[in-house]
PDB file of C-alpha atoms in Angstrom:
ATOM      1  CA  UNK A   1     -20.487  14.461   1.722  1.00 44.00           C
ATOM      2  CA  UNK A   2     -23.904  12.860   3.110  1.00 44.00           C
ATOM      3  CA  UNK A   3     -24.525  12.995   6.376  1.00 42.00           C
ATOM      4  CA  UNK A   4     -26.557  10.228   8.037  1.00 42.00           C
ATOM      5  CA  UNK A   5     -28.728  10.312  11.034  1.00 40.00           C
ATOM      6  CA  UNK A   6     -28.878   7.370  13.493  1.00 40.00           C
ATOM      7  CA  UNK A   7     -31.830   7.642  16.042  1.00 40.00           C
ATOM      8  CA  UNK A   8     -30.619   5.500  19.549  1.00 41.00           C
ATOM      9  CA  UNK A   9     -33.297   4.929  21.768  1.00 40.00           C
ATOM     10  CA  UNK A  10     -31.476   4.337  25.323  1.00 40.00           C
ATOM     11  CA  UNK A  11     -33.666   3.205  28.076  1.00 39.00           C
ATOM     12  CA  UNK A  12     -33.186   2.946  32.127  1.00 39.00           C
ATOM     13  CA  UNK A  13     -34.747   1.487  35.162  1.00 43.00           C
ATOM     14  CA  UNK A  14     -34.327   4.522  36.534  1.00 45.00           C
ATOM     15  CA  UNK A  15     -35.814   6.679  34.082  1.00 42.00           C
ATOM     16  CA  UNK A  16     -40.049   5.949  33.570  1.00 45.00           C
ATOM     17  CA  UNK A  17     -39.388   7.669  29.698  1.00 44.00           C
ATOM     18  CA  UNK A  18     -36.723   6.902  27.030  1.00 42.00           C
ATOM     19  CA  UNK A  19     -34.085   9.265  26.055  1.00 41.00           C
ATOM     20  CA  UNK A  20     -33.901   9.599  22.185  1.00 41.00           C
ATOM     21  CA  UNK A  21     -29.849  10.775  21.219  1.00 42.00           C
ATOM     22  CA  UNK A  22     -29.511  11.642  17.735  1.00 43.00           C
ATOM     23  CA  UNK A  23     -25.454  10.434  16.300  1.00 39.00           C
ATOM     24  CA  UNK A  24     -24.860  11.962  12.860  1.00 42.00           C
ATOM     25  CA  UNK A  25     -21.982  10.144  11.131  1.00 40.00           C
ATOM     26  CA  UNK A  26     -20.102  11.500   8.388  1.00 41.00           C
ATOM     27  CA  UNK A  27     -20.004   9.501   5.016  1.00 42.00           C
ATOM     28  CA  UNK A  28     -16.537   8.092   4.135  1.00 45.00           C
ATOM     29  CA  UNK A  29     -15.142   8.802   0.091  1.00 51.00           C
ATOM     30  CA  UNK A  30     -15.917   5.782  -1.866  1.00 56.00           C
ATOM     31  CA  UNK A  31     -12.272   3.784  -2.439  1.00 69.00           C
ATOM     32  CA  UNK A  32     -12.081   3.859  -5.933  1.00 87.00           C
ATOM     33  CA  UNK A  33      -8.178   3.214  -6.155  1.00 91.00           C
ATOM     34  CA  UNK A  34      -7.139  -0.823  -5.568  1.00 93.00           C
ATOM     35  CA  UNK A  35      -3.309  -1.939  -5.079  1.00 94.00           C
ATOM     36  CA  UNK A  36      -1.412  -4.572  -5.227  1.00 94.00           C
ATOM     37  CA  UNK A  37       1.979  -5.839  -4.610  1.00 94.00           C
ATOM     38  CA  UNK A  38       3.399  -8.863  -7.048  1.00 93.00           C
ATOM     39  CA  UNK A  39       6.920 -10.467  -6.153  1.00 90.00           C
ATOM     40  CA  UNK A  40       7.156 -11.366  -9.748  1.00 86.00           C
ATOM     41  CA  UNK A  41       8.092 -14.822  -8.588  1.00 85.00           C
ATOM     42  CA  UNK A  42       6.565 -18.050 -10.718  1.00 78.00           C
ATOM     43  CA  UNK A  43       8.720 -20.478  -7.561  1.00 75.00           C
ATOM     44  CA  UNK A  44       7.470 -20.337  -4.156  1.00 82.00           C
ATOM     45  CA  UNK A  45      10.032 -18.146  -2.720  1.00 86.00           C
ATOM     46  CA  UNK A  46      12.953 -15.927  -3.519  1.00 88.00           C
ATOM     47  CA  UNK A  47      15.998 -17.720  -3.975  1.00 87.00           C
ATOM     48  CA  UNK A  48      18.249 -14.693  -5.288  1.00 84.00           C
ATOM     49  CA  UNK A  49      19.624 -12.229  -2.953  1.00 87.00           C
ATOM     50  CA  UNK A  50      20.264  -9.530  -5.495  1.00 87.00           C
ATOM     51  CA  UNK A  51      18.049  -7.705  -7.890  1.00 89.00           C
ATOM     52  CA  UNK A  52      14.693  -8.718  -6.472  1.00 92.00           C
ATOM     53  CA  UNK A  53      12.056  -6.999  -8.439  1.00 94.00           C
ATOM     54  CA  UNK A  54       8.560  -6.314  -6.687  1.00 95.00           C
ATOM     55  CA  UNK A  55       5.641  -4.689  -8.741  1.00 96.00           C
ATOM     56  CA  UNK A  56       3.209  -2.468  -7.729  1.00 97.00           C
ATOM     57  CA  UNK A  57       0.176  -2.335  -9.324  1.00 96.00           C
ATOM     58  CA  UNK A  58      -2.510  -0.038  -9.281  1.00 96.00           C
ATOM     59  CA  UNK A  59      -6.040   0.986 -10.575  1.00 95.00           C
ATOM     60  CA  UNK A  60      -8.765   3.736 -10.752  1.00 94.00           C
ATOM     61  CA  UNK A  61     -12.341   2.353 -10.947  1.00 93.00           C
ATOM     62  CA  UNK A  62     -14.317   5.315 -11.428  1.00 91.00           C
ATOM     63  CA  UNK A  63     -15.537   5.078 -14.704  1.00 91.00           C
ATOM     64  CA  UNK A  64     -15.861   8.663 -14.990  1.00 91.00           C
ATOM     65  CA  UNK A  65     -13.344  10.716 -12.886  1.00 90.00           C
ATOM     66  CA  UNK A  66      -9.483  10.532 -12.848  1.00 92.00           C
ATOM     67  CA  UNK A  67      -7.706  10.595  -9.470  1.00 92.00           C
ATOM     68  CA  UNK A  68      -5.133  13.905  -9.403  1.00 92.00           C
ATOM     69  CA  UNK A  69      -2.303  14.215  -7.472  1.00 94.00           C
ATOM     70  CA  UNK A  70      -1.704  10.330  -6.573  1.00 95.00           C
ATOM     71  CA  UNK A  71       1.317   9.325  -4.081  1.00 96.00           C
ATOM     72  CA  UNK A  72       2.289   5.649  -4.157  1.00 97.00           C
ATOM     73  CA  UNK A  73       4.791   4.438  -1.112  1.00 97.00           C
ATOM     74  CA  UNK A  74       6.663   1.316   0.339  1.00 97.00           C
ATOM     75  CA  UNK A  75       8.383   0.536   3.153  1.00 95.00           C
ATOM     76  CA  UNK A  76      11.580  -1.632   2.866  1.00 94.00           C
ATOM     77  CA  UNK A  77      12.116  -4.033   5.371  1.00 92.00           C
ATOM     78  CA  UNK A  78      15.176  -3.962   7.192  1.00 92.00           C
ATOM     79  CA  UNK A  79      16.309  -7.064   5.911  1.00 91.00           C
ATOM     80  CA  UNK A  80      16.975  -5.495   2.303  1.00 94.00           C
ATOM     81  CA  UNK A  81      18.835  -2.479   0.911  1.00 95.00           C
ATOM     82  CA  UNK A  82      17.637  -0.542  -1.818  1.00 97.00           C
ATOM     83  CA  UNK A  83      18.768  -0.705  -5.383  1.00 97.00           C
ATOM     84  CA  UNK A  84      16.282   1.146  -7.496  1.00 97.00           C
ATOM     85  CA  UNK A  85      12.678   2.514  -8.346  1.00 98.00           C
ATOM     86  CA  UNK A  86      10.845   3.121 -11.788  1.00 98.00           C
ATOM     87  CA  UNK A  87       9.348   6.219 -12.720  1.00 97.00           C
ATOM     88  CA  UNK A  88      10.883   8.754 -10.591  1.00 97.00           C
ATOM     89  CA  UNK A  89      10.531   6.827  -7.584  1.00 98.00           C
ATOM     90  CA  UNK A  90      12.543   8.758  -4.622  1.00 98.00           C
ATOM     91  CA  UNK A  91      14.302   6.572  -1.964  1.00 98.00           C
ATOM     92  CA  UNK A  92      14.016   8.356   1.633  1.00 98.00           C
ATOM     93  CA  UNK A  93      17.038   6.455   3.308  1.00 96.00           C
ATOM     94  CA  UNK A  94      16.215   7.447   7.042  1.00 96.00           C
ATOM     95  CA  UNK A  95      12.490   6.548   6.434  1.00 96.00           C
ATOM     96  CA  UNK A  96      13.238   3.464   4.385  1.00 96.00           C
ATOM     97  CA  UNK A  97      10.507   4.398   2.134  1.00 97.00           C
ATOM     98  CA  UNK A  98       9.879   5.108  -1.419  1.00 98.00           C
ATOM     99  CA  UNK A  99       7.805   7.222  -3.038  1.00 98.00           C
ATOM    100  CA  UNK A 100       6.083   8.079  -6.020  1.00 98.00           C
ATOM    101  CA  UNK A 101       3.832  10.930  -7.172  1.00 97.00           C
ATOM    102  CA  UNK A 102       1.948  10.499  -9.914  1.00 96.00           C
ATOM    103  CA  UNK A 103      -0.021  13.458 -11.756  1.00 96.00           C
ATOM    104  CA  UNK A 104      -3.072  11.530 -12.586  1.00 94.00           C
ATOM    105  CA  UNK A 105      -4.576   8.130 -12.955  1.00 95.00           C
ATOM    106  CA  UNK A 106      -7.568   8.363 -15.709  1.00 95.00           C
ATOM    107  CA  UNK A 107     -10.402   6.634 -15.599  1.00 94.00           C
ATOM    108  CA  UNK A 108     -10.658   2.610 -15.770  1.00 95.00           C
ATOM    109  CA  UNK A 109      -6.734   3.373 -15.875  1.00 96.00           C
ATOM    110  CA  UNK A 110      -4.084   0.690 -14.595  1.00 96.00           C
ATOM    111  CA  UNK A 111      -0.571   1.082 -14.610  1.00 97.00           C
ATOM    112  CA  UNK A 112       2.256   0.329 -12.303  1.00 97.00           C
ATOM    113  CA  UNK A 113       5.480   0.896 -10.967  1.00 98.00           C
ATOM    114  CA  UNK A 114       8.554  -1.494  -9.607  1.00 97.00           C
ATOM    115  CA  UNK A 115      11.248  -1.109  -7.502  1.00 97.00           C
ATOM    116  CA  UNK A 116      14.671  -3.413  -6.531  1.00 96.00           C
ATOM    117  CA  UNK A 117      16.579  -4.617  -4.028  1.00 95.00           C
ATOM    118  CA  UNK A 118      19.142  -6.394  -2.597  1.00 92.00           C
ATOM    119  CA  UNK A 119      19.102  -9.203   0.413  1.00 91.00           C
ATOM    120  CA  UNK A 120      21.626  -7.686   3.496  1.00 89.00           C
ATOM    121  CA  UNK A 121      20.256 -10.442   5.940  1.00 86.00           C
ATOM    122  CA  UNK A 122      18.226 -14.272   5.595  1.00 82.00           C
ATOM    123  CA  UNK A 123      15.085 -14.527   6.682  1.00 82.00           C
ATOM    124  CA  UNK A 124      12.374 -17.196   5.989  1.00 86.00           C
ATOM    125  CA  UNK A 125       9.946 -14.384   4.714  1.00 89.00           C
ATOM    126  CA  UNK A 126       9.509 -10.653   3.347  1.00 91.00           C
ATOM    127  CA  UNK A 127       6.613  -8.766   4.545  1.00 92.00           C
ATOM    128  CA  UNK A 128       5.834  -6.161   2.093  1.00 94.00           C
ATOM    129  CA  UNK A 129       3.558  -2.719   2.845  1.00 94.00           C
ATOM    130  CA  UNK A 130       2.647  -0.210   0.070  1.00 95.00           C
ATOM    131  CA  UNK A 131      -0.289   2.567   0.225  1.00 95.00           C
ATOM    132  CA  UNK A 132      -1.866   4.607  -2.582  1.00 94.00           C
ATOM    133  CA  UNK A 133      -3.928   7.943  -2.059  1.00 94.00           C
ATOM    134  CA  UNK A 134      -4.639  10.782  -3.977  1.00 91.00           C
ATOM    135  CA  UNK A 135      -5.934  14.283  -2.959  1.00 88.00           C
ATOM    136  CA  UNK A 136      -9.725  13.651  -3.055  1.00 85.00           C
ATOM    137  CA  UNK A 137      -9.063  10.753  -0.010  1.00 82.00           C
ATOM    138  CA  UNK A 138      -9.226   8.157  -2.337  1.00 82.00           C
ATOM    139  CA  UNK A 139      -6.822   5.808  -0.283  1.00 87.00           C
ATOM    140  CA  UNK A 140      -6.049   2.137  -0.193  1.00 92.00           C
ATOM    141  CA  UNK A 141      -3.367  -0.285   1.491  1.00 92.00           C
ATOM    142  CA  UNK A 142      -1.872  -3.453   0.171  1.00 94.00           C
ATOM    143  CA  UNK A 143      -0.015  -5.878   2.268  1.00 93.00           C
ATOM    144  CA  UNK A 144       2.245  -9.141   0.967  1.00 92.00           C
ATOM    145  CA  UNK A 145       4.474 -11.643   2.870  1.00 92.00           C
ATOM    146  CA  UNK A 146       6.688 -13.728   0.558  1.00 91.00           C
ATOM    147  CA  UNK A 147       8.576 -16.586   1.273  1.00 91.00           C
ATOM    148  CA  UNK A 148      12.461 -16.383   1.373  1.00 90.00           C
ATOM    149  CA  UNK A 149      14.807 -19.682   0.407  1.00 87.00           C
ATOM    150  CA  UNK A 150      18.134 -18.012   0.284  1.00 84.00           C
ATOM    151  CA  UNK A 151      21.086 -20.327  -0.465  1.00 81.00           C
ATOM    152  CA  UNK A 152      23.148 -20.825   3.248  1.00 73.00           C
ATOM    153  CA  UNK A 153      26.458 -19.891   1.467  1.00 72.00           C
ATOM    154  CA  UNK A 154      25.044 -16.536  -0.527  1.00 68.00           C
ATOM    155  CA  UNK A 155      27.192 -13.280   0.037  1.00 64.00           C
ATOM    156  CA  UNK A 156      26.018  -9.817   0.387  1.00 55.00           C
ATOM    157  CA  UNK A 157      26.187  -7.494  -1.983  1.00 48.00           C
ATOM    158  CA  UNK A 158      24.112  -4.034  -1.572  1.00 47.00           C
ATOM    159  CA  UNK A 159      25.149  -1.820  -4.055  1.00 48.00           C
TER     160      UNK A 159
END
């Protein structure tokens, strides 16, 4: 990685000469991975509790190089139990987390994966987290917050 060299000139009253400090900062990976999260929903808000699908949807944007050894994760909130994941997706129950490792993504390549769940409490909204990186440092976050319109009367079922 580049390094880059930032000259700072710092001057005093007390001092009749400046003193030149030299900062070297370290050049972060370009992010070539993007995410996002879709709640699949063509309403304004969720109005079933069970079998909630969210997306997750991903892409490389190097034109030239595929990412290797790619992890995908979400968080659940607590105000949903989990039902299932595409793709090999592995539920961690204590961590309330799944995850997904993917070999490669190819270059210019998009694909996705989903996972479902199940309402166990109401709530006016959902706030979703999911994060991408693979082993080069290519990283990025995605963050969505979806309305909830549960029926008053709906029963839990989390199976």
């Amino acid at each position: 990685a580049p390094n880059f060299t930032n000259v700072v000139e710092i001057y005093s009253t007390e001092l009749p000469i400046p003193v030149v400090e030299e900062a070297v900062a370290r050049a972060c990976p370009p992010t070539n991975l993007t995410l996002t999260i879709d709640d699949g929903l063509e309403e304004s808000c969720i109005s079933n509790p069970n079998g909630t699908t969210f997306y997750l949807n991903f892409t490389n944007m190097d034109a030239y190089s595929e990412r290797v050894n790619v992890t995908l994760r979400t968080e659940l909130s607590s105000q949903v139990a989990y039902h299932s994941a595409s793709d090999g997706g592995i539920y961690n129950h204590t961590a309330r987390e799944i995850t997904w490792t993917i070999d490669s993504i190819g270059p210019n390549a998009e694909d996705f994966r989903f996972f479902t769940f199940n309402f166990t409490s109401n709530s006016s909204a959902l706030l979703t987290d999911a994060s991408i990186m693979s082993i080069d440092g290519n990283a990025t976050h995605a963050q969505l917050n979806t309305s909830v319109c549960l029926p008053l009367n709906w029963k839990t079922d989390v199976n």
